[in-house]
Tab-separated table of C-alpha atoms and ligand atoms in Angstrom:
chain	number	residue	atom	x	y	z
A	1	MET	CA	-5.442	28.348	-0.511
A	2	LEU	CA	-3.889	31.269	1.375
A	3	ALA	CA	-1.312	33.216	-0.613
A	4	VAL	CA	0.822	36.129	0.484
A	5	SER	CA	2.205	38.805	-1.873
A	6	CYS	CA	1.822	37.160	-5.217
A	7	ARG	CA	1.380	39.424	-8.200
A	8	HIS	CA	2.075	36.991	-11.021
A	9	GLN	CA	0.671	33.683	-12.104
A	10	PRO	CA	2.432	31.434	-9.585
A	11	GLU	CA	4.891	28.751	-10.672
A	12	ALA	CA	6.369	25.977	-8.543
A	13	ILE	CA	9.859	26.473	-7.127
A	14	GLY	CA	12.144	23.439	-7.138
A	15	PRO	CA	10.911	19.836	-7.040
A	16	VAL	CA	7.282	19.042	-6.243
A	17	PRO	CA	5.583	15.829	-5.099
A	18	THR	CA	4.208	13.280	-7.547
A	19	PRO	CA	0.492	12.491	-7.048
A	20	GLN	CA	1.594	9.291	-5.251
A	21	GLN	CA	3.866	11.217	-2.887
A	22	LEU	CA	1.154	13.762	-2.189
A	23	GLU	CA	-1.384	11.072	-1.339
A	24	TRP	CA	1.188	9.327	0.846
A	25	GLN	CA	2.067	12.521	2.731
A	26	GLN	CA	-1.609	13.029	3.487
A	27	MET	CA	-1.675	9.663	5.308
A	28	GLU	CA	0.540	11.132	8.092
A	29	THR	CA	0.405	8.088	10.409
A	30	TYR	CA	0.512	4.378	9.585
A	31	ALA	CA	1.731	1.253	11.324
A	32	PHE	CA	4.549	-1.253	11.109
A	33	ILE	CA	4.110	-4.842	12.300
A	34	HIS	CA	7.250	-6.774	13.196
A	35	PHE	CA	6.344	-10.431	13.544
A	36	GLY	CA	8.181	-13.641	12.666
A	37	LEU	CA	10.592	-16.192	14.087
A	38	ASN	CA	12.227	-13.500	16.226
A	39	THR	CA	8.954	-13.160	18.140
A	40	PHE	CA	9.249	-16.757	19.319
A	41	ASN	CA	12.995	-16.711	19.948
A	42	ASP	CA	13.066	-13.424	21.864
A	43	MET	CA	15.437	-11.866	19.332
A	44	GLU	CA	15.732	-8.697	17.239
A	45	TRP	CA	18.033	-10.052	14.547
A	46	GLY	CA	17.697	-13.829	14.170
A	47	TYR	CA	20.810	-15.478	12.744
A	48	GLY	CA	18.827	-17.511	10.216
A	49	ASP	CA	19.327	-20.891	11.913
A	50	THR	CA	16.338	-21.304	14.262
A	51	PRO	CA	13.940	-24.014	13.019
A	52	ALA	CA	10.867	-22.866	11.082
A	53	ALA	CA	8.908	-25.022	13.532
A	54	THR	CA	9.411	-22.468	16.305
A	55	PHE	CA	6.882	-20.187	14.581
A	56	ASN	CA	3.664	-21.133	16.378
A	57	PRO	CA	1.200	-18.365	17.242
A	58	THR	CA	-1.664	-19.799	19.285
A	59	ASP	CA	-4.346	-17.195	18.682
A	60	LEU	CA	-3.344	-15.206	15.602
A	61	ASP	CA	-5.972	-12.742	14.437
A	62	CYS	CA	-5.104	-10.220	11.716
A	63	GLU	CA	-8.498	-8.591	12.074
A	64	GLN	CA	-7.604	-7.763	15.676
A	65	TRP	CA	-4.463	-6.023	14.383
A	66	VAL	CA	-6.367	-4.078	11.758
A	67	LEU	CA	-9.176	-2.975	14.087
A	68	THR	CA	-6.627	-1.961	16.744
A	69	LEU	CA	-4.665	0.094	14.237
A	70	LYS	CA	-7.772	1.754	12.859
A	71	ALA	CA	-8.866	2.668	16.388
A	72	CYS	CA	-5.690	4.699	16.817
A	73	GLY	CA	-5.916	6.550	13.530
A	74	MET	CA	-3.446	4.507	11.471
A	75	LYS	CA	-4.114	4.826	7.736
A	76	GLY	CA	-2.158	1.746	6.665
A	77	VAL	CA	0.045	-1.119	7.839
A	78	ILE	CA	3.394	-2.533	6.660
A	79	LEU	CA	4.199	-6.146	7.621
A	80	THR	CA	7.627	-7.804	7.796
A	81	ALA	CA	6.958	-10.482	5.177
A	82	LYS	CA	10.611	-11.497	5.690
A	83	HIS	CA	13.090	-10.063	8.201
A	84	HIS	CA	16.879	-10.497	8.125
A	85	ASP	CA	16.609	-14.109	9.411
A	86	GLY	CA	15.049	-15.076	6.071
A	87	PHE	CA	11.867	-16.686	7.429
A	88	CYS	CA	8.912	-16.025	5.110
A	89	LEU	CA	5.424	-15.337	6.439
A	90	TRP	CA	3.780	-16.455	3.202
A	91	PRO	CA	3.906	-19.934	1.583
A	92	THR	CA	6.679	-19.099	-0.862
A	93	GLU	CA	8.012	-21.471	-3.524
A	94	THR	CA	11.476	-19.929	-3.209
A	95	THR	CA	12.591	-21.535	0.066
A	96	ASP	CA	11.599	-24.120	2.693
A	97	TYR	CA	12.260	-21.569	5.370
A	98	SER	CA	8.680	-20.422	5.590
A	99	ILE	CA	5.342	-20.708	7.299
A	100	LYS	CA	4.713	-23.869	5.229
A	101	ASN	CA	7.060	-25.692	7.600
A	102	ALA	CA	5.628	-24.274	10.797
A	103	PRO	CA	2.973	-25.892	13.026
A	104	TYR	CA	0.732	-22.832	12.613
A	105	LYS	CA	-2.424	-24.089	10.829
A	106	ASN	CA	-0.478	-27.289	10.093
A	107	GLY	CA	1.599	-25.504	7.495
A	108	GLN	CA	-1.466	-24.119	5.719
A	109	GLY	CA	-1.147	-20.608	7.160
A	110	ASP	CA	-0.341	-17.417	5.271
A	111	VAL	CA	0.071	-14.342	7.461
A	112	VAL	CA	0.723	-12.031	4.503
A	113	GLY	CA	-2.520	-13.199	2.876
A	114	GLU	CA	-4.511	-13.027	6.112
A	115	LEU	CA	-3.405	-9.467	6.799
A	116	CYS	CA	-3.966	-8.412	3.195
A	117	GLU	CA	-7.510	-9.770	3.410
A	118	ALA	CA	-8.234	-8.116	6.779
A	119	CYS	CA	-6.991	-4.779	5.384
A	120	ARG	CA	-9.271	-5.093	2.380
A	121	LYS	CA	-12.226	-5.991	4.593
A	122	HIS	CA	-11.754	-3.051	6.962
A	123	GLY	CA	-10.398	-0.418	4.576
A	124	LEU	CA	-6.777	-0.088	5.734
A	125	LYS	CA	-3.931	0.397	3.252
A	126	PHE	CA	-1.475	-2.482	3.009
A	127	GLY	CA	2.287	-2.570	2.576
A	128	LEU	CA	5.196	-4.996	2.927
A	129	TYR	CA	8.756	-5.116	4.225
A	130	LEU	CA	10.999	-7.658	2.515
A	131	SER	CA	14.530	-7.676	3.889
A	132	PRO	CA	17.135	-7.841	1.094
A	133	TRP	CA	19.670	-9.170	3.597
A	134	ASP	CA	18.921	-12.855	4.216
A	135	ARG	CA	20.969	-14.596	6.902
A	136	HIS	CA	19.461	-17.994	6.120
A	137	GLN	CA	20.137	-18.462	2.413
A	138	ALA	CA	23.286	-20.360	1.394
A	139	SER	CA	23.373	-18.345	-1.823
A	140	TYR	CA	23.407	-14.927	-0.153
A	141	GLY	CA	26.129	-12.856	-1.765
A	142	SER	CA	25.867	-14.535	-5.198
A	143	GLU	CA	23.775	-13.765	-8.308
A	144	GLU	CA	21.560	-16.726	-7.439
A	145	TYR	CA	20.332	-15.031	-4.285
A	146	VAL	CA	19.394	-11.828	-6.116
A	147	THR	CA	17.279	-13.878	-8.501
A	148	LEU	CA	15.614	-15.509	-5.498
A	149	TYR	CA	15.000	-12.107	-3.890
A	150	HIS	CA	13.398	-10.832	-7.080
A	151	GLN	CA	11.277	-14.002	-7.307
A	152	GLN	CA	10.047	-13.370	-3.792
A	153	ILE	CA	8.982	-9.869	-4.819
A	154	GLN	CA	7.255	-11.264	-7.897
A	155	GLU	CA	5.337	-13.793	-5.768
A	156	LEU	CA	4.200	-11.076	-3.394
A	157	VAL	CA	3.098	-8.907	-6.320
A	158	ASP	CA	1.278	-11.852	-7.946
A	159	HIS	CA	-0.643	-12.907	-4.847
A	160	TYR	CA	-1.156	-9.819	-2.697
A	161	GLY	CA	-1.583	-6.086	-3.006
A	162	PRO	CA	-2.087	-3.330	-3.850
A	163	PHE	CA	0.720	-1.947	-1.711
A	164	PHE	CA	0.817	1.672	-0.619
A	165	GLU	CA	4.489	1.235	0.352
A	166	PHE	CA	7.207	-1.383	-0.097
A	167	TRP	CA	10.219	-1.483	2.220
A	168	PHE	CA	13.691	-2.530	1.063
A	169	ASP	CA	15.400	-2.430	4.444
A	170	GLY	CA	18.840	-0.823	4.616
A	171	ALA	CA	20.628	-3.391	6.824
A	172	ASN	CA	22.974	-5.190	4.450
A	173	GLY	CA	25.282	-8.136	4.773
A	174	GLY	CA	27.286	-9.190	7.806
A	175	ASN	CA	27.417	-12.442	9.684
A	176	GLY	CA	24.796	-15.141	9.337
A	177	TRP	CA	24.038	-18.818	9.120
A	178	TYR	CA	24.004	-18.843	5.277
A	179	GLY	CA	23.028	-22.472	4.883
A	180	GLY	CA	25.477	-23.599	7.570
A	181	ALA	CA	28.507	-21.617	6.370
A	182	ASN	CA	28.380	-19.468	9.526
A	183	GLU	CA	30.403	-16.629	8.128
A	184	THR	CA	30.459	-12.945	7.392
A	185	ARG	CA	29.492	-11.813	3.902
A	186	SER	CA	29.576	-8.332	2.515
A	187	ILE	CA	27.956	-7.023	-0.636
A	188	LYS	CA	27.870	-3.694	-2.441
A	189	ALA	CA	24.239	-2.830	-1.862
A	190	GLU	CA	23.968	-0.144	-4.540
A	191	GLU	CA	24.803	-2.720	-7.237
A	192	TYR	CA	24.085	-6.128	-5.785
A	193	TYR	CA	20.306	-6.071	-5.328
A	194	GLN	CA	19.460	-4.390	-8.681
A	195	TYR	CA	16.889	-2.259	-6.951
A	196	ASP	CA	15.637	-0.673	-10.159
A	197	LYS	CA	14.631	-4.133	-11.382
A	198	ALA	CA	13.093	-4.967	-7.999
A	199	ARG	CA	11.060	-1.759	-8.117
A	200	ASP	CA	9.922	-2.502	-11.683
A	201	PHE	CA	8.481	-5.863	-10.588
A	202	ILE	CA	6.346	-3.961	-8.105
A	203	TRP	CA	5.428	-1.066	-10.387
A	204	SER	CA	4.503	-3.321	-13.309
A	205	LYS	CA	1.339	-4.243	-11.405
A	206	TYR	CA	1.105	-1.560	-8.706
A	207	PRO	CA	2.626	1.654	-10.091
A	208	ASN	CA	1.392	3.760	-7.163
A	209	THR	CA	3.542	1.936	-4.592
A	210	MET	CA	5.867	4.205	-2.609
A	211	ILE	CA	9.381	2.765	-2.321
A	212	PHE	CA	11.496	2.865	0.848
A	213	GLY	CA	15.236	2.154	0.684
A	214	GLY	CA	17.575	0.952	-2.042
A	215	THR	CA	18.763	3.116	-4.922
A	216	VAL	CA	15.384	4.199	-6.347
A	217	PRO	CA	13.314	5.321	-3.367
A	218	THR	CA	10.342	7.672	-3.511
A	219	LEU	CA	10.585	8.522	0.185
A	220	ARG	CA	13.492	8.647	2.587
A	221	TRP	CA	14.474	7.404	6.043
A	222	ILE	CA	14.874	10.100	8.672
A	223	GLY	CA	18.265	8.672	9.712
A	224	ASN	CA	17.389	7.490	13.259
A	225	GLU	CA	14.956	5.087	14.924
A	226	GLU	CA	14.178	7.316	17.912
A	227	GLY	CA	11.089	8.922	16.428
A	228	ILE	CA	12.645	12.330	15.858
A	229	ALA	CA	12.786	14.482	12.743
A	230	LYS	CA	14.847	17.688	12.977
A	231	PRO	CA	12.916	20.986	13.076
A	232	THR	CA	14.465	22.015	9.771
A	233	GLN	CA	13.025	19.496	7.383
A	234	TRP	CA	13.190	19.778	3.599
A	235	CYS	CA	11.380	17.343	1.332
A	236	ASN	CA	14.047	18.149	-1.257
A	237	TYR	CA	16.866	15.617	-1.652
A	238	THR	CA	19.205	14.002	-4.187
A	239	LEU	CA	19.173	10.374	-5.334
A	240	ASP	CA	22.921	9.976	-4.852
A	241	PHE	CA	23.542	6.657	-3.016
A	242	ASP	CA	26.042	8.218	-0.581
A	243	ASP	CA	23.526	10.933	0.310
A	244	LEU	CA	20.842	8.272	0.741
A	245	ASN	CA	23.045	6.727	3.432
A	246	ASN	CA	24.186	9.926	5.112
A	247	THR	CA	22.291	10.149	8.399
A	248	ARG	CA	23.203	13.828	8.861
A	249	LEU	CA	21.618	14.780	5.535
A	250	LEU	CA	18.721	12.351	5.930
A	251	ALA	CA	17.813	14.111	9.178
A	252	THR	CA	17.112	17.489	7.541
A	253	GLY	CA	16.724	16.893	3.815
A	254	ILE	CA	18.747	18.976	1.339
A	255	ARG	CA	17.534	22.539	0.743
A	256	ASP	CA	18.645	22.613	-2.873
A	257	GLY	CA	18.131	18.935	-3.651
A	258	ASP	CA	16.652	18.324	-7.090
A	259	THR	CA	14.248	15.499	-6.121
A	260	TRP	CA	11.135	15.465	-3.964
A	261	LEU	CA	11.895	12.804	-1.336
A	262	PRO	CA	9.726	13.265	1.771
A	263	ALA	CA	10.821	11.812	5.114
A	264	GLU	CA	9.428	8.916	7.117
A	265	VAL	CA	10.054	8.523	10.851
A	266	ASP	CA	10.047	4.836	11.839
A	267	VAL	CA	9.923	4.041	15.535
A	268	SER	CA	8.491	1.296	17.726
A	269	ILE	CA	5.822	1.741	20.414
A	270	ARG	CA	8.110	-0.425	22.603
A	271	PRO	CA	11.920	-0.369	22.842
A	272	GLY	CA	12.275	-3.337	20.443
A	273	TRP	CA	10.854	-3.862	16.963
A	274	PHE	CA	9.881	-7.441	17.870
A	275	TYR	CA	7.884	-8.513	20.924
A	276	HIS	CA	9.784	-9.269	24.137
A	277	ASP	CA	8.071	-10.261	27.407
A	278	ASN	CA	10.209	-7.907	29.450
A	279	GLU	CA	9.370	-4.734	27.484
A	280	GLN	CA	6.489	-2.304	27.863
A	281	PRO	CA	4.988	0.309	25.546
A	282	HIS	CA	6.304	3.867	25.790
A	283	SER	CA	4.524	6.424	27.973
A	284	LEU	CA	1.752	8.601	26.570
A	285	GLU	CA	4.009	11.629	26.941
A	286	LYS	CA	6.791	10.025	24.905
A	287	LEU	CA	4.351	8.981	22.173
A	288	LEU	CA	2.959	12.515	21.996
A	289	ASP	CA	6.504	13.872	21.631
A	290	ILE	CA	7.082	11.360	18.834
A	291	TYR	CA	3.994	12.666	17.036
A	292	TYR	CA	5.022	16.313	17.358
A	293	HIS	CA	8.591	15.465	16.325
A	294	SER	CA	7.482	13.556	13.222
A	295	VAL	CA	4.110	14.624	11.786
A	296	GLY	CA	4.664	18.002	13.471
A	297	ARG	CA	7.963	18.373	11.604
A	298	ASN	CA	7.001	17.610	8.046
A	299	ALA	CA	7.503	13.828	8.160
A	300	ASN	CA	5.219	10.811	8.151
A	301	LEU	CA	5.111	8.583	11.222
A	302	LEU	CA	5.533	4.812	10.801
A	303	LEU	CA	4.718	3.503	14.276
A	304	ASN	CA	5.621	-0.129	14.956
A	305	PHE	CA	3.420	-2.534	16.907
A	306	PRO	CA	5.187	-5.778	17.913
A	307	VAL	CA	2.790	-8.718	17.701
A	308	ASN	CA	3.198	-11.196	20.582
A	309	LYS	CA	3.573	-14.979	20.652
A	310	GLU	CA	-0.178	-15.467	20.687
A	311	GLY	CA	-0.319	-13.537	17.433
A	312	ARG	CA	-1.959	-10.415	18.869
A	313	ILE	CA	-1.163	-6.798	19.539
A	314	PRO	CA	-0.989	-6.787	23.360
A	315	SER	CA	-3.783	-4.902	25.137
A	316	GLU	CA	-1.284	-2.568	26.914
A	317	ASP	CA	-0.163	-1.367	23.498
A	318	SER	CA	-3.612	-0.945	22.011
A	319	LEU	CA	-4.860	0.940	25.085
A	320	ARG	CA	-1.827	3.235	25.070
A	321	ALA	CA	-2.138	3.895	21.350
A	322	ALA	CA	-5.868	4.607	21.624
A	323	GLU	CA	-5.205	7.017	24.506
A	324	TRP	CA	-2.552	8.733	22.368
A	325	TYR	CA	-4.878	9.069	19.394
A	326	GLN	CA	-7.775	10.368	21.495
A	327	THR	CA	-5.483	12.969	23.095
A	328	LEU	CA	-4.475	14.180	19.635
A	329	GLN	CA	-8.073	14.178	18.400
A	330	HIS	CA	-9.070	16.265	21.400
A	331	THR	CA	-6.145	18.712	20.943
A	332	PHE	CA	-7.004	19.330	17.296
A	333	ALA	CA	-10.810	19.283	17.613
A	334	ASN	CA	-11.554	23.009	17.496
A	335	ASP	CA	-9.639	25.286	15.118
A	336	LEU	CA	-9.738	28.774	16.659
A	337	LEU	CA	-8.707	30.433	13.376
A	338	GLN	CA	-11.682	28.995	11.544
A	339	GLY	CA	-13.626	31.702	9.740
A	340	ILE	CA	-11.013	34.433	10.355
A	341	GLN	CA	-9.623	35.947	7.143
A	342	PRO	CA	-5.958	36.873	7.654
A	343	LEU	CA	-4.881	40.464	6.883
A	344	ARG	CA	-1.562	41.578	5.477
A	345	SER	CA	0.359	43.683	7.936
A	346	LYS	CA	1.268	47.112	6.456
A	347	ALA	CA	4.044	47.667	8.983
A	348	PHE	CA	5.900	44.678	7.608
A	349	GLU	CA	5.360	45.134	3.919
A	350	HIS	CA	8.921	44.157	3.081
A	351	HIS	CA	8.292	40.797	4.711
A	352	GLN	CA	5.493	38.441	3.974
A	353	ALA	CA	3.154	38.389	6.953
A	354	MET	CA	-0.331	37.357	7.990
A	355	VAL	CA	-2.336	38.722	10.884
A	356	PHE	CA	-5.352	37.001	12.386
A	357	GLU	CA	-7.569	39.220	14.527
A	358	PHE	CA	-9.857	37.630	17.106
A	359	LYS	CA	-13.280	39.011	18.020
A	360	GLN	CA	-12.424	38.520	21.679
A	361	PRO	CA	-9.182	37.624	23.508
A	362	THR	CA	-8.394	34.008	22.680
A	363	THR	CA	-5.980	31.592	24.344
A	364	LEU	CA	-3.807	29.523	22.038
A	365	SER	CA	-1.117	26.912	22.692
A	366	CYS	CA	-0.554	25.368	19.299
A	367	LEU	CA	-0.234	26.489	15.694
A	368	VAL	CA	-0.446	24.215	12.637
A	369	LEU	CA	0.959	25.438	9.317
A	370	GLN	CA	0.601	23.596	6.011
A	371	GLU	CA	2.309	24.868	2.891
A	372	ASP	CA	0.783	24.087	-0.467
A	373	ILE	CA	3.623	21.723	-1.399
A	374	THR	CA	2.464	21.439	-4.997
A	375	MET	CA	4.168	24.860	-5.328
A	376	GLY	CA	7.427	23.447	-3.898
A	377	GLN	CA	8.622	23.799	-0.313
A	378	ARG	CA	9.442	27.483	0.308
A	379	VAL	CA	9.520	28.786	3.868
A	380	GLU	CA	12.961	28.845	5.572
A	381	ARG	CA	12.441	31.065	8.583
A	382	PHE	CA	9.402	32.562	10.255
A	383	SER	CA	8.320	34.190	13.504
A	384	ILE	CA	5.111	34.160	15.522
A	385	ASN	CA	3.912	37.110	17.606
A	386	TYR	CA	0.778	37.907	19.547
A	387	TYR	CA	-0.913	41.220	20.233
A	388	LYS	CA	-2.192	42.055	23.673
A	389	ASN	CA	-2.923	45.369	25.449
A	390	GLY	CA	-1.544	47.456	22.609
A	391	LYS	CA	1.758	45.554	22.200
A	392	TRP	CA	3.223	42.872	19.908
A	393	LEU	CA	5.102	40.226	21.851
A	394	PRO	CA	6.975	37.119	20.674
A	395	ILE	CA	5.444	33.718	21.308
A	396	GLU	CA	7.856	31.613	23.305
A	397	THR	CA	8.518	28.169	21.959
A	398	ASP	CA	11.331	25.608	22.058
A	399	GLU	CA	10.782	24.835	18.375
A	400	GLU	CA	13.150	26.457	15.891
A	401	LEU	CA	10.946	28.382	13.475
A	402	THR	CA	12.549	27.352	10.206
A	403	THR	CA	10.949	25.151	7.544
A	404	ILE	CA	7.263	24.226	7.289
A	405	GLY	CA	6.498	21.935	4.328
A	406	TYR	CA	3.448	19.676	4.233
A	407	LYS	CA	2.818	20.199	7.970
A	408	ARG	CA	4.524	21.931	10.872
A	409	ILE	CA	3.089	22.020	14.377
A	410	ILE	CA	4.396	24.562	16.885
A	411	ARG	CA	3.538	24.016	20.536
A	412	PHE	CA	3.892	26.872	23.028
A	413	LYS	CA	2.863	27.924	26.546
A	414	PRO	CA	-0.840	28.893	26.452
A	415	VAL	CA	-1.195	32.636	25.924
A	416	ALA	CA	-4.264	34.891	25.603
A	417	MET	CA	-4.156	37.312	22.652
A	418	GLU	CA	-6.172	39.745	20.581
A	419	LYS	CA	-4.237	39.098	17.374
A	420	LEU	CA	-1.811	36.493	16.017
A	421	ARG	CA	0.905	37.395	13.494
A	422	ILE	CA	3.018	35.030	11.420
A	423	ARG	CA	5.923	36.590	9.506
A	424	PHE	CA	7.845	34.766	6.840
A	425	ILE	CA	11.349	36.114	7.254
A	426	LYS	CA	13.052	33.948	4.683
A	427	ALA	CA	11.438	31.979	1.874
A	428	LYS	CA	12.365	30.793	-1.603
A	429	GLY	CA	9.536	32.917	-3.021
A	430	PRO	CA	6.008	34.034	-2.223
A	431	VAL	CA	4.508	31.599	0.254
A	432	PHE	CA	1.411	29.464	-0.345
A	433	PHE	CA	-0.601	27.707	2.308
A	434	ASN	CA	-3.246	25.029	2.190
A	435	LYS	CA	-4.196	25.613	5.774
A	436	ILE	CA	-3.222	27.498	8.916
A	437	SER	CA	-5.001	26.542	12.113
A	438	ALA	CA	-4.547	27.141	15.826
A	439	TYR	CA	-5.721	25.430	19.009
B	1	FUL	C1	16.161	-1.892	10.525
B	1	FUL	C2	16.228	-3.365	10.883
B	1	FUL	O1	17.553	-3.796	11.045
B	1	FUL	C3	15.435	-3.505	12.157
B	1	FUL	O2	15.460	-4.802	12.669
B	1	FUL	C4	13.999	-3.060	11.885
B	1	FUL	O3	13.390	-3.941	10.971
B	1	FUL	C5	13.988	-1.646	11.333
B	1	FUL	C6	12.624	-1.162	10.951
B	1	FUL	O4	14.841	-1.535	10.218
B	1	FUL	O5	17.016	-1.584	9.492
C-alpha cells in the first residue's frame, strides 16, 4: 500500500465496501446475456402475448457462450431468466409460459440450468436477471403476482446458483397483455414487490449475492445505458428510493452518502439488448471508449452479448470482443512505474504529492490509480505533471481529474519525461493507494 502524509494510525473515512462488494469490484468486467422470446420475434420488449412455441433455438450451446466470454476477459455472466414479456427460460412450476412449452428439446430444455452448469465447468461466475414487471401474467398488479414472483426467485435459488449478482430490473408496470386484459397497469415499485423479502430468499442460501435494483441494492445503476460513467464517481450513496431513481445522482454517486453503493455500467455490444438481424456489434474504438468510461471511471462494466436465433453468440461479436480484450491486455502489459519508489515532493509539502523518477526518459500515455477503498473513497481533485529539461509541465488530458476510487484510468497524448508527479489537491483525508501504474 502507498500512503502519503499519514502520521497516525489510519482510520476509514465514511462508508467502506463489504467483503462482497470488494470482491465484486475486483471483477471489473462481466457479461450480460439477453435471450428469450424477443430473440425470435425481433423485439426488445415483448408484450407478453407471443406463443411460447416461438422459442426454438436450433443450435444452442451454453459452453460456446461461456468460452467466448472467458476469451474476452469476462469474470461472470448474468442471464435474463425472465424478461418483461414473462417467458421463463427454466422449467418453472409457476406458469405455463416457459421453455416447457417450447419445441426446444421437446420441452425438456432448461437454459438457466445449462448455463449454470457450463459456468461451473469452466469457472465463470453466474448471475440472473428476473424482471419484476411481467407483461404476461393476468395477476400482475395484485398480491397474487408478488407471491408468484417470490416463488420464481425461490425456485431459482433452490435449483441453481451460487449467484454473484441478482438483477431486479427497474422497468416497472405499463401496458401489457396481462392474460388477455390488454391494458395499462401501474404499481408502486418501492412497496409492491417487497424487495427486502425477495432479497432474503436469495440471501438465505447465497448470502454473498450482490443485488441490483429494487429498494435494497448493494450496487447501483449508473443511470444510462450508453456505457458512460461520469469522471466524478463516488461509491458513496444513500438508500433513499427517490435517490435510487435519480439518474443525475446515479451518474456521479453522492459525495457524502452514508452507504457504500458502487456503480455498474450496463451496455450492449450491439445497439439492442436482444439479437436483431439488422444490427452489428460496435466498433473496436467505441468498445475501448466504453471500457475507459466505465472501468476507467470507478465503475464495473456489464457488457451485454445478444444470443442469436441459433442459440449462439455470433462470430462477429466474439471476434470484436476478443480484439477489444487483446488490445486492453497489450496496453496494460508493461507497468513502467514498476520498481520505482515514489518520493514526497518537498516543494509541495502543504499538498499531498508523489513523484516518480525514471532512470532514463520514459514515454507514457496512460496512468492507472487505485485507492485503497477499504479506507473509504477520499480523493476529490488531483493534478498530473511531468518533468523534462529542468521544467515541470502539466499533462494534457480530456479527463477531469477529480475522484479516483477503486480504479481510475487517465489517458493522455504520449509524452516523454524524466519524472512524473501526482498531486492530491483535495481529499477527505490522507490518501491511500493499493496501486499506481503507468503505461
Ligand atoms: C432495462 C430493460 O428494460 C431492458 O430491456 C434491458 O433488459 C436492460 C438491461 O434493462 O431496464
